[in-house]
Structure formats: structure tokens, C-alpha cells
Short mmCIF file of C-alpha atoms in Angstrom, two decimals:
data_model
loop_
_atom_site.label_atom_id
_atom_site.label_comp_id
_atom_site.label_asym_id
_atom_site.label_seq_id
_atom_site.Cartn_x
_atom_site.Cartn_y
_atom_site.Cartn_z
CA UNK A 1 13.00 31.58 4.86
CA UNK A 2 10.54 32.60 7.56
CA UNK A 3 10.19 30.63 10.79
CA UNK A 4 6.69 29.64 9.73
CA UNK A 5 4.25 30.09 6.87
CA UNK A 6 0.53 29.65 6.58
CA UNK A 7 -0.81 27.69 3.61
CA UNK A 8 -4.35 27.93 2.32
CA UNK A 9 -5.49 24.41 1.47
CA UNK A 10 -8.99 24.16 0.02
CA UNK A 11 -10.34 26.68 2.50
CA UNK A 12 -8.32 25.37 5.43
CA UNK A 13 -5.36 27.31 6.85
CA UNK A 14 -2.45 25.04 7.78
CA UNK A 15 0.59 26.40 9.61
CA UNK A 16 3.98 25.10 8.51
CA UNK A 17 6.90 25.68 10.85
CA UNK A 18 10.53 25.65 9.64
CA UNK A 19 9.46 25.58 5.99
CA UNK A 20 13.07 25.81 4.82
CA UNK A 21 14.17 22.64 6.63
CA UNK A 22 15.79 20.39 4.02
CA UNK A 23 14.10 17.00 3.90
CA UNK A 24 15.90 15.55 0.85
CA UNK A 25 19.53 16.76 0.82
CA UNK A 26 20.37 15.04 -2.48
CA UNK A 27 17.72 17.09 -4.29
CA UNK A 28 17.48 20.05 -1.93
CA UNK A 29 13.74 19.58 -1.35
CA UNK A 30 12.43 21.28 1.78
CA UNK A 31 9.46 20.79 4.07
CA UNK A 32 7.69 23.53 2.13
CA UNK A 33 8.37 21.66 -1.12
CA UNK A 34 6.82 18.56 0.43
CA UNK A 35 3.72 20.47 1.53
CA UNK A 36 3.33 22.14 -1.86
CA UNK A 37 3.69 18.76 -3.54
CA UNK A 38 0.78 17.35 -1.53
CA UNK A 39 -1.31 20.41 -2.37
CA UNK A 40 -0.51 19.93 -6.07
CA UNK A 41 -1.68 16.29 -6.07
CA UNK A 42 -4.29 16.90 -3.38
CA UNK A 43 -7.39 15.40 -5.02
CA UNK A 44 -5.40 12.31 -6.02
CA UNK A 45 -3.94 11.49 -2.63
CA UNK A 46 -7.23 12.35 -0.95
CA UNK A 47 -8.96 9.83 -3.22
CA UNK A 48 -6.47 7.22 -1.96
CA UNK A 49 -6.85 8.18 1.73
CA UNK A 50 -10.39 9.45 2.15
CA UNK A 51 -12.04 8.05 5.29
CA UNK A 52 -9.33 5.41 5.68
CA UNK A 53 -7.53 4.82 9.00
CA UNK A 54 -4.01 5.93 8.11
CA UNK A 55 -0.60 5.23 9.62
CA UNK A 56 1.94 8.04 9.22
CA UNK A 57 5.54 7.26 8.27
CA UNK A 58 7.36 10.23 9.77
CA UNK A 59 10.84 11.65 9.23
CA UNK A 60 10.86 14.79 11.41
CA UNK A 61 14.45 15.68 10.46
CA UNK A 62 14.20 14.63 6.85
CA UNK A 63 14.98 11.48 4.94
CA UNK A 64 18.47 11.10 6.44
CA UNK A 65 17.22 11.27 10.03
CA UNK A 66 15.45 8.87 12.32
CA UNK A 67 11.97 7.73 11.42
CA UNK A 68 9.00 6.02 12.99
CA UNK A 69 5.50 4.82 12.12
CA UNK A 70 2.74 6.60 13.99
CA UNK A 71 -0.43 4.55 14.20
CA UNK A 72 -2.24 6.38 16.97
CA UNK A 73 -3.65 9.77 16.08
CA UNK A 74 -1.30 12.49 17.39
CA UNK A 75 -2.54 14.21 20.53
CA UNK A 76 -2.17 17.61 18.89
CA UNK A 77 -4.26 16.66 15.87
CA UNK A 78 -6.94 19.29 15.14
CA UNK A 79 -10.53 18.35 15.78
CA UNK A 80 -11.48 18.80 12.13
CA UNK A 81 -9.57 15.62 11.25
CA UNK A 82 -11.75 12.59 12.12
CA UNK A 83 -10.50 9.26 13.46
CA UNK A 84 -11.53 5.62 13.40
CA UNK A 85 -11.14 3.06 16.16
CA UNK A 86 -9.22 0.07 14.84
CA UNK A 87 -8.12 -3.20 16.44
CA UNK A 88 -4.70 -4.76 15.93
CA UNK A 89 -4.00 -8.52 15.70
CA UNK A 90 -2.66 -8.38 19.28
CA UNK A 91 -6.11 -7.35 20.49
CA UNK A 92 -4.98 -3.84 21.34
CA UNK A 93 -6.74 -0.94 19.69
CA UNK A 94 -6.18 2.68 18.77
CA UNK A 95 -7.76 5.69 17.11
CA UNK A 96 -6.13 6.44 13.75
CA UNK A 97 -6.52 9.59 11.71
CA UNK A 98 -8.83 9.39 8.68
CA UNK A 99 -8.16 12.17 6.18
CA UNK A 100 -11.27 13.72 4.67
CA UNK A 101 -9.67 16.80 3.15
CA UNK A 102 -6.32 17.75 1.65
CA UNK A 103 -5.59 19.98 4.63
CA UNK A 104 -5.16 16.85 6.77
CA UNK A 105 -2.44 15.58 4.43
CA UNK A 106 -0.59 18.88 4.57
CA UNK A 107 -1.02 19.02 8.37
CA UNK A 108 0.69 15.60 8.58
CA UNK A 109 3.47 16.79 6.26
CA UNK A 110 4.13 19.61 8.74
CA UNK A 111 5.25 16.91 11.20
CA UNK A 112 7.53 15.18 8.73
CA UNK A 113 5.12 12.63 7.26
CA UNK A 114 6.55 11.47 3.96
CA UNK A 115 4.48 8.34 3.34
CA UNK A 116 0.86 7.63 4.13
CA UNK A 117 -0.16 4.03 4.83
CA UNK A 118 -3.96 3.70 4.65
CA UNK A 119 -5.85 0.62 5.76
CA UNK A 120 -7.95 -1.09 3.05
CA UNK A 121 -11.13 -0.15 4.95
CA UNK A 122 -13.27 2.93 5.52
CA UNK A 123 -14.00 4.34 8.95
CA UNK A 124 -17.68 3.36 8.80
CA UNK A 125 -16.72 -0.37 8.63
CA UNK A 126 -13.18 -1.05 9.81
CA UNK A 127 -13.48 -4.85 9.72
CA UNK A 128 -14.40 -5.38 6.06
CA UNK A 129 -11.87 -4.28 3.43
CA UNK A 130 -13.01 -2.55 0.27
CA UNK A 131 -9.74 -3.15 -1.59
CA UNK A 132 -7.83 -6.27 -2.56
CA UNK A 133 -4.19 -5.20 -2.63
CA UNK A 134 -1.56 -7.24 -4.43
CA UNK A 135 2.12 -6.45 -3.86
CA UNK A 136 4.66 -7.61 -6.47
CA UNK A 137 7.98 -7.53 -4.66
CA UNK A 138 11.21 -8.16 -6.64
CA UNK A 139 13.66 -10.41 -4.81
CA UNK A 140 17.46 -10.21 -5.15
CA UNK A 141 18.41 -11.04 -8.72
CA UNK A 142 15.19 -9.59 -10.16
CA UNK A 143 14.16 -6.05 -11.01
CA UNK A 144 11.29 -3.82 -12.03
CA UNK A 145 11.12 -5.36 -15.50
CA UNK A 146 10.40 -8.74 -13.91
CA UNK A 147 7.65 -7.18 -11.80
CA UNK A 148 6.15 -5.69 -14.97
CA UNK A 149 5.94 -9.10 -16.64
CA UNK A 150 4.30 -10.56 -13.56
CA UNK A 151 1.86 -7.65 -13.34
CA UNK A 152 0.62 -8.15 -16.89
CA UNK A 153 -0.01 -11.85 -16.24
CA UNK A 154 -1.69 -10.95 -12.95
CA UNK A 155 -4.01 -8.72 -14.94
CA UNK A 156 -5.09 -11.82 -16.88
CA UNK A 157 -5.56 -13.83 -13.69
CA UNK A 158 -7.84 -11.16 -12.27
CA UNK A 159 -9.85 -11.05 -15.48
CA UNK A 160 -10.22 -14.84 -15.56
CA UNK A 161 -11.45 -15.07 -11.96
CA UNK A 162 -14.39 -12.77 -11.56
CA UNK A 163 -13.70 -10.35 -14.42
CA UNK A 164 -11.83 -8.23 -11.90
CA UNK A 165 -10.04 -5.05 -12.86
CA UNK A 166 -6.86 -3.96 -11.13
CA UNK A 167 -5.38 -0.46 -10.94
CA UNK A 168 -1.54 -0.59 -11.04
CA UNK A 169 0.95 1.78 -9.46
CA UNK A 170 4.65 1.90 -8.78
CA UNK A 171 5.70 1.21 -5.22
CA UNK A 172 8.19 4.04 -5.34
CA UNK A 173 10.95 1.43 -5.30
CA UNK A 174 11.48 -1.57 -7.58
CA UNK A 175 8.06 -3.14 -7.23
CA UNK A 176 4.49 -2.73 -8.38
CA UNK A 177 1.16 -2.70 -6.59
CA UNK A 178 -2.19 -3.68 -8.08
CA UNK A 179 -5.34 -2.60 -6.23
CA UNK A 180 -8.78 -4.06 -6.91
CA UNK A 181 -11.79 -2.20 -5.42
CA UNK A 182 -14.18 -4.70 -3.88
CA UNK A 183 -17.53 -4.63 -2.14
CA UNK A 184 -16.98 -4.55 1.65
CA UNK A 185 -18.59 -7.96 2.20
CA UNK A 186 -15.61 -10.05 3.28
CA UNK A 187 -13.40 -10.20 6.35
CA UNK A 188 -9.65 -9.62 6.39
CA UNK A 189 -9.14 -13.39 6.55
CA UNK A 190 -11.29 -13.97 3.48
CA UNK A 191 -9.64 -11.17 1.51
CA UNK A 192 -6.22 -12.60 2.38
CA UNK A 193 -7.44 -16.03 1.22
CA UNK A 194 -8.49 -14.49 -2.12
CA UNK A 195 -5.07 -12.84 -2.46
CA UNK A 196 -3.36 -16.19 -1.84
CA UNK A 197 -5.55 -17.84 -4.50
CA UNK A 198 -4.65 -15.16 -7.06
CA UNK A 199 -0.97 -15.42 -6.15
CA UNK A 200 -0.95 -19.21 -6.46
CA UNK A 201 -2.64 -19.04 -9.86
CA UNK A 202 -0.05 -16.52 -11.02
CA UNK A 203 2.69 -18.81 -9.65
CA UNK A 204 1.27 -21.73 -11.65
CA UNK A 205 1.34 -19.64 -14.82
CA UNK A 206 4.83 -18.27 -14.19
CA UNK A 207 6.59 -20.92 -12.06
CA UNK A 208 10.08 -19.73 -12.96
CA UNK A 209 9.34 -16.06 -12.37
CA UNK A 210 6.85 -15.85 -9.47
CA UNK A 211 6.72 -17.27 -5.93
CA UNK A 212 4.38 -17.30 -2.96
CA UNK A 213 7.09 -18.67 -0.62
CA UNK A 214 6.93 -16.76 2.65
CA UNK A 215 10.46 -17.72 3.72
CA UNK A 216 13.18 -15.77 1.92
CA UNK A 217 15.44 -18.82 1.70
CA UNK A 218 12.85 -20.48 -0.55
CA UNK A 219 12.03 -17.60 -2.88
CA UNK A 220 14.99 -17.62 -5.22
CA UNK A 221 15.35 -15.01 -7.96
CA UNK A 222 11.64 -14.45 -8.45
CA UNK A 223 8.89 -11.92 -7.87
CA UNK A 224 7.32 -12.54 -4.47
CA UNK A 225 3.58 -11.92 -4.25
CA UNK A 226 3.31 -10.66 -0.70
CA UNK A 227 -0.11 -11.98 0.24
CA UNK A 228 0.39 -10.94 3.87
CA UNK A 229 -0.02 -7.31 2.86
CA UNK A 230 -3.73 -8.14 3.00
CA UNK A 231 -3.57 -9.22 6.65
CA UNK A 232 -5.12 -6.96 9.29
CA UNK A 233 -2.87 -4.01 10.20
CA UNK A 234 -0.61 -4.56 7.17
CA UNK A 235 -0.70 -1.54 4.88
CA UNK A 236 0.78 -0.41 1.57
CA UNK A 237 1.97 3.10 0.76
CA UNK A 238 -0.81 5.10 -0.84
CA UNK A 239 -0.81 6.40 -4.37
CA UNK A 240 1.06 9.73 -4.54
CA UNK A 241 2.90 9.10 -1.27
CA UNK A 242 6.50 10.30 -1.22
CA UNK A 243 8.89 7.47 -0.43
CA UNK A 244 11.87 7.85 1.93
CA UNK A 245 14.68 7.55 -0.61
CA UNK A 246 17.32 10.17 -1.47
CA UNK A 247 15.81 11.17 -4.84
CA UNK A 248 12.28 11.66 -3.39
CA UNK A 249 10.37 9.16 -5.54
CA UNK A 250 6.61 8.82 -5.27
CA UNK A 251 4.21 5.91 -5.62
CA UNK A 252 2.77 6.68 -9.03
CA UNK A 253 -0.63 5.54 -10.31
CA UNK A 254 -0.32 4.10 -13.83
CA UNK A 255 -2.57 3.03 -16.65
CA UNK A 256 -2.02 -0.51 -17.90
CA UNK A 257 -0.60 0.91 -21.12
CA UNK A 258 2.12 2.58 -19.05
CA UNK A 259 3.11 -0.57 -17.16
CA UNK A 260 6.37 -1.40 -18.87
CA UNK A 261 6.99 1.89 -20.65
CA UNK A 262 7.08 4.08 -17.54
CA UNK A 263 9.86 3.59 -14.98
CA UNK A 264 9.76 4.23 -11.23
CA UNK A 265 12.41 6.96 -11.45
CA UNK A 266 10.16 8.90 -13.82
CA UNK A 267 8.02 9.93 -10.87
CA UNK A 268 9.26 12.06 -8.01
CA UNK A 269 8.39 15.08 -5.91
CA UNK A 270 9.25 17.42 -8.82
CA UNK A 271 7.86 15.52 -11.81
CA UNK A 272 4.58 14.18 -10.43
CA UNK A 273 2.90 17.63 -10.09
CA UNK A 274 3.67 18.26 -13.77
CA UNK A 275 2.16 14.90 -14.72
CA UNK A 276 -0.86 15.63 -12.53
CA UNK A 277 -1.54 18.88 -14.36
CA UNK A 278 -1.29 17.06 -17.68
CA UNK A 279 -3.12 13.82 -16.83
CA UNK A 280 -4.98 14.32 -13.59
CA UNK A 281 -5.50 11.29 -11.35
CA UNK A 282 -5.41 8.29 -13.70
CA UNK A 283 -7.02 6.21 -10.93
CA UNK A 284 -9.87 8.67 -10.37
CA UNK A 285 -12.52 6.12 -11.34
CA UNK A 286 -11.50 3.44 -8.81
CA UNK A 287 -14.24 4.34 -6.37
CA UNK A 288 -16.85 3.86 -9.09
CA UNK A 289 -16.29 0.08 -8.93
CA UNK A 290 -16.81 -2.62 -6.30
CA UNK A 291 -16.00 -6.13 -7.50
CA UNK A 292 -16.82 -9.54 -6.03
CA UNK A 293 -14.27 -12.01 -4.62
CA UNK A 294 -16.49 -15.06 -5.08
CA UNK A 295 -14.54 -16.49 -8.03
CA UNK A 296 -11.20 -16.17 -6.23
CA UNK A 297 -12.64 -17.68 -3.05
CA UNK A 298 -14.01 -20.60 -5.10
CA UNK A 299 -10.53 -21.03 -6.58
CA UNK A 300 -9.10 -21.07 -3.06
CA UNK A 301 -11.58 -23.79 -2.05
CA UNK A 302 -10.64 -25.90 -5.08
CA UNK A 303 -6.94 -25.47 -4.35
CA UNK A 304 -7.50 -26.75 -0.85
CA UNK A 305 -9.85 -29.61 -1.77
CA UNK A 306 -8.08 -30.84 -4.90
CA UNK A 307 -4.45 -30.02 -4.16
CA UNK A 308 -4.21 -29.75 -0.38
CA UNK A 309 -3.21 -26.09 -0.64
CA UNK A 310 -4.48 -24.51 2.53
CA UNK A 311 -3.35 -21.45 4.39
CA UNK A 312 0.14 -19.92 4.33
CA UNK A 313 2.17 -18.48 7.24
CA UNK A 314 1.26 -15.17 8.81
CA UNK A 315 3.87 -12.57 9.85
CA UNK A 316 5.71 -13.42 13.09
CA UNK A 317 3.95 -10.82 15.25
CA UNK A 318 0.51 -12.31 14.56
CA UNK A 319 -1.19 -14.80 16.88
CA UNK A 320 -1.38 -18.34 15.57
CA UNK A 321 -4.29 -18.51 13.15
CA UNK A 322 -6.69 -21.44 12.57
CA UNK A 323 -5.47 -23.69 9.76
CA UNK A 324 -2.12 -21.95 9.51
CA UNK A 325 0.90 -24.23 8.84
CA UNK A 326 3.87 -24.28 11.19
CA UNK A 327 5.41 -20.87 11.37
CA UNK A 328 9.03 -21.97 11.35
CA UNK A 329 11.83 -21.33 8.89
CA UNK A 330 12.28 -24.48 6.74
CA UNK A 331 16.02 -24.79 7.38
CA UNK A 332 15.43 -24.66 11.13
CA UNK A 333 12.56 -27.14 10.88
CA UNK A 334 14.85 -29.62 9.12
CA UNK A 335 17.48 -29.25 11.82
CA UNK A 336 14.80 -29.89 14.43
#
């Protein structure tokens, strides 16, 4: 294999050094395979990333090597890739890359980016999310089948509160994600509040299968609805992103009819391009919709007024938020 190759990506020439470097030893996939994969699903991943501040999950030596998350735009990033200035919960800020063409995705793959983590905002308004993202995370003792059951009930919850429509996808692991496109009218705090309301309603409907408990010691063998994935600077792997596991799985967009019949291992760096040729991007119409969160926010207000269900804990690195309960592990609080 040559020391470098040049790839033509929708009119953009992207140089790929060390194309034969093996990134996934178990499957033998190389850096060139990774780049070609992102070209093959280019319109789909660009739909998921377009104009979004994006954190890069990089594995420069492949999936078995060291990794890091790169939030700040690399200094060597070409000037044809735009950025957005975003602010972290700490008050610090940075410029993050915002892909606007498939060439930007391939350029990032050149530097070992396996997974792309876009913010739920666009670069023209970085403080008001345009997606409500719900993460169904299987806890020990549960599996993907449990997440599927929860996802189908979540679909009903979304319909009942605002006639919302969710677009499901595999996480690339054992879980499922459901994204709801929303009008960019609400703050991160309000969107998180809506996510908590949806999660609590799902928990009420499936008390033995679903939990909103932030502390792992309280979750049990249930599906955790990770509401904090809607907090500022928390991101979820994009659709079509390759995940850093030995068999090179990808986060696969699904139709609701496929939720339950398709399995996460069905979708990887080799099989997804074939599916894309056959089906295209099954989430291609997401950007044609922008739903309202009013019904979920009204549910949140009723939960607080009628049942005393206010805010839930934020992640540990966040500053203390107004109305947040004590951020202390329950077992330690009891000892205190």
C-alpha cells in the first residue's frame, strides 16, 4: 500500500496518509476502509452532522490503541471546514468543527476519528437545541431486547405528549437512541426538563423495566433513560458513526418496523454500505420536521406541582444548578 492516497470526495480532494494502517485487527479493516466507508454513507452522516459543532473521538493507532476526545477544532484543519464557538458548563469556550460536506468527515477519518459526536444545535444558534435525544441504556442484567421493549413504549409516550415522532437508531452497542427533531425555541435546561418528563412517564408505564435513577446503585436490572445526555456539552454518537469495538459496529438508523427485528451486530463497517445502497438513509426526512416540546414541559410542570418531582442530578463535572437535588450518592448520604 502506498504511503498516501488522494481521495476525491464530492469535488474535494482529501489526502490520506498510511492508508494501509490496520484500525480494526479483528476484522482487518484499515484506515482506507474507514475513509471509504464514510464516503459510501456520506449523505447520511452529513445529514446527521451538517452545521453541528462536533467532537471527534479519535483512535490514531486504531481501535486497540489510545484514544481521546477532541473538542477544539484541530489547528491543522483546512479553512473550508467551518467552526462554531461553543461554551462549556465550566464557562470555558472553544471553536468546534462543523461539517458541511462529506470531505470534512473523511478529513477527520484521516486523523483516526472513528466516532463523531455532534451537539444537538446548529452553528447559527448554539444555545437552543433542535433535537431532543433520548438514550435507552441497558444496565447489567438487561440487554438489547429490553431496550427494544422500552423504545416501543417510549414511542407511545412521545405520541401521547405532543404527537411527537421519534427516529430510532442503534447505539452501536447494546442500547438504542431515539431522536426527535424540535423547533430551536428552548434552552438546554428546558430540553433536559422535557427529556426527564418523558423518561418519568415511561418509568410510570414500565416500573419494573425502566428507571430514571441517576445513581447506579439504585438502577437495578432495568433500562436507564439517560436524561443527562440532553445537558449542555453532552453528546451522543451520530447516526452512521463507527464505534470503537473490535468488530467495527456502526450506529445504525432504523425504521420503527425494524426495531426488534434488526440486531446491533447486523450493522458494521462492511454491511452498512450495502444497506445504504439498498435503502438509502432511512432517516433522510428528519430535517423536514420540527416538533414542539410544550406538552412535555406541561407534563414536567404537573409532575412538580402534583407529585413534587422536580429536577434530577446533573453529571459531577457540572456546576450546581438551580433546583437540583443534592448531588451525593445515596449510600454515602445515609452514612453521613
